[in-house]
Amino acid sequence: MTATKMYNKKNSLYDLQKLVFLLVLLMLSSCNSNQKEGSNTIDKSNLHHVDFLEMKVFLPDNYKKSSFEAYTEIIKNETDLDTLTNYELQRLNNLKQMDEGHELFIHDGDYLNTITFQSSPYFEFDKSAVSFYVNQLETMNFVEPRSRGIEFDRLESKFLKYGNSKIIKVKYLQSFGDKKRYLTQYIITYKLKTFGITITNLDGDDHKVILSNFKS
């Protein structure tokens, strides 16, 4: 391997590690649910602009753009302030303090269902990056939550090529006592941009149809 390739690989892993840290801040808790298959259709009227991507994307029905400040207030008003909730509010506050671009969308009928886009420095990756990402996520970022009784059961970890996009997908079942929630994360490199999408919901729908926005 040439020095240039070694340098590029090292910097790509650094960028991926940075994105892992940002994405883990987006994990939120919720209530009981049952897993189901991801939806395959999308309402084309649900077009939203993602500022840092400089493009409009189609999202599933009934999602609307919000802010972390507004979302924090919703959680405070709608959720009992137990140990888990206070921990999640702390992580939301940490995310708000960062300068990285992000866009938050909340389901109009259930605030616990969210879709968040997170910007990242551009970097290339291949299938080998999946194991690196999972290792960083589970050995470095799950330690503190698990010390508080928050568990993550990995359901999927895979590399996808979708049209012109390269994608890392990981999916977890998050639990805290009898509270359960599904978490899906996509890391996408598309047209010289790299970004993350974090989906949290109660029914296990990973909204893979969102990827159709980045196929061509």
CSV table of N, CA, C and O in Angstrom, one decimal, residues 139-194:
chain,number,residue,atom,x,y,z
A,139,THR,N,-18.0,-0.5,21.3
A,139,THR,CA,-17.0,-0.6,22.4
A,139,THR,C,-16.7,0.8,23.0
A,139,THR,O,-16.2,0.9,24.1
A,140,MET,N,-16.9,1.9,22.3
A,140,MET,CA,-16.6,3.2,22.8
A,140,MET,C,-17.8,4.0,23.2
A,140,MET,O,-17.8,4.7,24.1
A,141,ASN,N,-18.9,3.8,22.5
A,141,ASN,CA,-20.1,4.7,22.7
A,141,ASN,C,-21.2,4.0,23.4
A,141,ASN,O,-22.1,4.7,23.9
A,142,PHE,N,-21.2,2.7,23.6
A,142,PHE,CA,-22.3,2.0,24.3
A,142,PHE,C,-21.9,1.8,25.8
A,142,PHE,O,-22.8,1.3,26.5
A,143,VAL,N,-20.7,2.1,26.1
A,143,VAL,CA,-20.3,1.7,27.5
A,143,VAL,C,-21.1,2.5,28.5
A,143,VAL,O,-21.6,2.0,29.5
A,144,GLU,N,-21.1,3.8,28.4
A,144,GLU,CA,-21.8,4.7,29.3
A,144,GLU,C,-23.3,4.4,29.4
A,144,GLU,O,-23.9,4.2,30.5
A,145,PRO,N,-24.0,4.3,28.3
A,145,PRO,CA,-25.5,3.9,28.3
A,145,PRO,C,-25.7,2.6,29.0
A,145,PRO,O,-26.6,2.5,29.9
A,146,ARG,N,-24.9,1.6,28.8
A,146,ARG,CA,-25.0,0.3,29.4
A,146,ARG,C,-24.8,0.4,30.9
A,146,ARG,O,-25.4,-0.4,31.6
A,147,SER,N,-23.9,1.3,31.3
A,147,SER,CA,-23.7,1.4,32.8
A,147,SER,C,-24.9,2.0,33.5
A,147,SER,O,-25.1,1.8,34.7
A,148,ARG,N,-25.8,2.6,32.7
A,148,ARG,CA,-27.1,3.1,33.2
A,148,ARG,C,-28.3,2.2,33.0
A,148,ARG,O,-29.4,2.6,33.2
A,149,GLY,N,-28.0,1.0,32.4
A,149,GLY,CA,-29.0,0.0,32.2
A,149,GLY,C,-29.7,0.1,30.8
A,149,GLY,O,-30.7,-0.6,30.6
A,150,ILE,N,-29.1,0.9,29.9
A,150,ILE,CA,-29.6,1.0,28.6
A,150,ILE,C,-28.9,-0.1,27.7
A,150,ILE,O,-27.7,0.0,27.6
A,151,GLU,N,-29.6,-1.0,27.1
A,151,GLU,CA,-29.1,-2.1,26.3
A,151,GLU,C,-29.3,-1.9,24.8
A,151,GLU,O,-30.3,-1.3,24.4
A,152,PHE,N,-28.4,-2.4,24.0
A,152,PHE,CA,-28.5,-2.3,22.5
A,152,PHE,C,-28.3,-3.7,22.0
A,152,PHE,O,-27.2,-4.3,22.1
A,153,ASP,N,-29.3,-4.3,21.3
A,153,ASP,CA,-29.2,-5.6,20.6
A,153,ASP,C,-29.1,-5.4,19.1
A,153,ASP,O,-30.0,-4.8,18.5
A,154,ARG,N,-27.9,-5.7,18.6
A,154,ARG,CA,-27.7,-5.5,17.1
A,154,ARG,C,-28.6,-6.5,16.3
A,154,ARG,O,-28.5,-7.7,16.5
A,155,LEU,N,-29.3,-5.9,15.4
A,155,LEU,CA,-30.2,-6.7,14.5
A,155,LEU,C,-29.6,-6.8,13.1
A,155,LEU,O,-29.8,-7.8,12.4
A,156,GLU,N,-28.9,-5.8,12.6
A,156,GLU,CA,-28.3,-5.8,11.3
A,156,GLU,C,-27.0,-5.0,11.3
A,156,GLU,O,-26.9,-4.0,12.0
A,157,SER,N,-26.1,-5.4,10.5
A,157,SER,CA,-24.9,-4.5,10.1
A,157,SER,C,-24.5,-5.0,8.7
A,157,SER,O,-24.1,-6.1,8.6
A,158,LYS,N,-24.6,-4.1,7.8
A,158,LYS,CA,-24.2,-4.5,6.4
A,158,LYS,C,-23.8,-3.3,5.6
A,158,LYS,O,-24.0,-2.1,5.9
A,159,PHE,N,-23.1,-3.7,4.4
A,159,PHE,CA,-22.7,-2.7,3.4
A,159,PHE,C,-23.6,-2.8,2.2
A,159,PHE,O,-23.9,-3.9,1.7
A,160,LEU,N,-24.1,-1.7,1.7
A,160,LEU,CA,-25.0,-1.6,0.6
A,160,LEU,C,-24.5,-0.7,-0.5
A,160,LEU,O,-23.9,0.3,-0.2
A,161,LYS,N,-24.7,-1.2,-1.8
A,161,LYS,CA,-24.4,-0.3,-2.9
A,161,LYS,C,-25.8,-0.1,-3.5
A,161,LYS,O,-26.4,-1.0,-4.0
A,162,TYR,N,-26.2,1.2,-3.5
A,162,TYR,CA,-27.6,1.5,-4.0
A,162,TYR,C,-27.5,2.6,-5.1
A,162,TYR,O,-27.3,3.8,-4.8
A,163,GLY,N,-27.5,2.1,-6.3
A,163,GLY,CA,-27.3,3.1,-7.4
A,163,GLY,C,-25.9,3.6,-7.3
A,163,GLY,O,-24.9,2.9,-7.3
A,164,ASN,N,-25.7,5.0,-7.2
A,164,ASN,CA,-24.4,5.6,-7.1
A,164,ASN,C,-24.0,5.8,-5.6
A,164,ASN,O,-23.0,6.4,-5.4
A,165,SER,N,-24.8,5.3,-4.7
A,165,SER,CA,-24.5,5.5,-3.3
A,165,SER,C,-23.8,4.3,-2.7
A,165,SER,O,-24.1,3.2,-3.0
A,166,LYS,N,-22.9,4.6,-1.7
A,166,LYS,CA,-22.3,3.5,-0.9
A,166,LYS,C,-22.9,3.8,0.5
A,166,LYS,O,-22.9,4.9,1.0
A,167,ILE,N,-23.4,2.7,1.2
A,167,ILE,CA,-24.1,2.8,2.4
A,167,ILE,C,-23.7,1.8,3.5
A,167,ILE,O,-23.5,0.6,3.1
A,168,ILE,N,-23.5,2.3,4.7
A,168,ILE,CA,-23.4,1.4,5.8
A,168,ILE,C,-24.7,1.4,6.6
A,168,ILE,O,-25.2,2.5,6.9
A,169,LYS,N,-25.3,0.3,6.8
A,169,LYS,CA,-26.5,0.2,7.6
A,169,LYS,C,-26.3,-0.6,8.9
A,169,LYS,O,-25.8,-1.7,8.8
A,170,VAL,N,-26.7,0.0,10.0
A,170,VAL,CA,-26.8,-0.8,11.2
A,170,VAL,C,-28.1,-0.6,11.9
A,170,VAL,O,-28.7,0.5,11.8
A,171,LYS,N,-28.6,-1.6,12.6
A,171,LYS,CA,-29.9,-1.5,13.2
A,171,LYS,C,-29.9,-2.2,14.6
A,171,LYS,O,-29.3,-3.3,14.7
A,172,TYR,N,-30.5,-1.5,15.6
A,172,TYR,CA,-30.5,-2.0,16.9
A,172,TYR,C,-31.8,-2.0,17.5
A,172,TYR,O,-32.7,-1.1,17.2
A,173,LEU,N,-32.1,-2.8,18.5
A,173,LEU,CA,-33.2,-2.7,19.4
A,173,LEU,C,-32.7,-2.2,20.7
A,173,LEU,O,-31.8,-2.8,21.4
A,174,GLN,N,-33.1,-1.0,21.1
A,174,GLN,CA,-32.7,-0.3,22.3
A,174,GLN,C,-33.7,-0.6,23.4
A,174,GLN,O,-34.9,-0.5,23.2
A,175,SER,N,-33.3,-1.0,24.6
A,175,SER,CA,-34.2,-1.3,25.7
A,175,SER,C,-33.7,-0.7,27.0
A,175,SER,O,-32.5,-0.6,27.2
A,176,PHE,N,-34.6,-0.3,27.8
A,176,PHE,CA,-34.4,0.1,29.2
A,176,PHE,C,-35.5,-0.3,30.0
A,176,PHE,O,-36.6,0.2,30.0
A,177,GLY,N,-35.3,-1.4,30.7
A,177,GLY,CA,-36.4,-2.0,31.5
A,177,GLY,C,-37.5,-2.6,30.4
A,177,GLY,O,-37.1,-3.3,29.5
A,178,ASP,N,-38.7,-2.1,30.6
A,178,ASP,CA,-39.8,-2.6,29.7
A,178,ASP,C,-40.0,-1.6,28.5
A,178,ASP,O,-40.8,-1.7,27.7
A,179,LYS,N,-39.1,-0.5,28.4
A,179,LYS,CA,-39.2,0.4,27.3
A,179,LYS,C,-38.3,0.0,26.2
A,179,LYS,O,-37.1,-0.4,26.4
A,180,LYS,N,-38.8,0.0,25.0
A,180,LYS,CA,-38.1,-0.5,23.8
A,180,LYS,C,-38.3,0.4,22.7
A,180,LYS,O,-39.3,1.0,22.5
A,181,ARG,N,-37.2,0.5,21.8
A,181,ARG,CA,-37.3,1.4,20.7
A,181,ARG,C,-36.3,0.8,19.6
A,181,ARG,O,-35.2,0.3,20.0
A,182,TYR,N,-36.6,1.0,18.4
A,182,TYR,CA,-35.7,0.6,17.3
A,182,TYR,C,-34.9,1.8,16.8
A,182,TYR,O,-35.4,2.9,16.6
A,183,LEU,N,-33.7,1.5,16.5
A,183,LEU,CA,-32.7,2.5,16.0
A,183,LEU,C,-32.1,2.0,14.7
A,183,LEU,O,-31.5,0.9,14.7
A,184,THR,N,-32.2,2.7,13.6
A,184,THR,CA,-31.5,2.4,12.4
A,184,THR,C,-30.6,3.6,12.0
A,184,THR,O,-31.1,4.7,12.0
A,185,GLN,N,-29.4,3.3,11.6
A,185,GLN,CA,-28.5,4.3,11.1
A,185,GLN,C,-27.9,3.9,9.7
A,185,GLN,O,-27.5,2.8,9.5
A,186,TYR,N,-28.0,4.9,8.9
A,186,TYR,CA,-27.4,4.8,7.5
A,186,TYR,C,-26.2,5.8,7.5
A,186,TYR,O,-26.4,7.0,7.8
A,187,ILE,N,-25.0,5.4,7.0
A,187,ILE,CA,-24.0,6.3,6.6
A,187,ILE,C,-23.9,6.2,5.1
A,187,ILE,O,-23.7,5.1,4.5
A,188,ILE,N,-24.0,7.4,4.4
A,188,ILE,CA,-24.2,7.4,3.0
A,188,ILE,C,-23.1,8.3,2.4
A,188,ILE,O,-22.9,9.4,2.8
A,189,THR,N,-22.4,7.8,1.4
A,189,THR,CA,-21.6,8.6,0.5
A,189,THR,C,-22.3,8.7,-0.9
A,189,THR,O,-22.5,7.7,-1.5
A,190,TYR,N,-22.6,10.0,-1.2
A,190,TYR,CA,-23.4,10.2,-2.4
A,190,TYR,C,-22.9,11.5,-3.1
A,190,TYR,O,-22.9,12.6,-2.4
A,191,LYS,N,-22.5,11.5,-4.3
A,191,LYS,CA,-22.1,12.7,-5.1
A,191,LYS,C,-21.1,13.6,-4.3
A,191,LYS,O,-21.4,14.7,-4.0
A,192,LEU,N,-20.0,13.0,-3.8
A,192,LEU,CA,-19.0,13.7,-3.1
A,192,LEU,C,-19.4,14.3,-1.8
A,192,LEU,O,-18.9,15.3,-1.3
A,193,LYS,N,-20.5,13.7,-1.2
A,193,LYS,CA,-20.9,14.1,0.1
A,193,LYS,C,-21.1,12.9,1.0
A,193,LYS,O,-21.5,11.8,0.5
A,194,THR,N,-20.8,13.0,2.2
A,194,THR,CA,-21.0,11.9,3.2
A,194,THR,C,-21.9,12.4,4.3
A,194,THR,O,-21.7,13.6,4.8
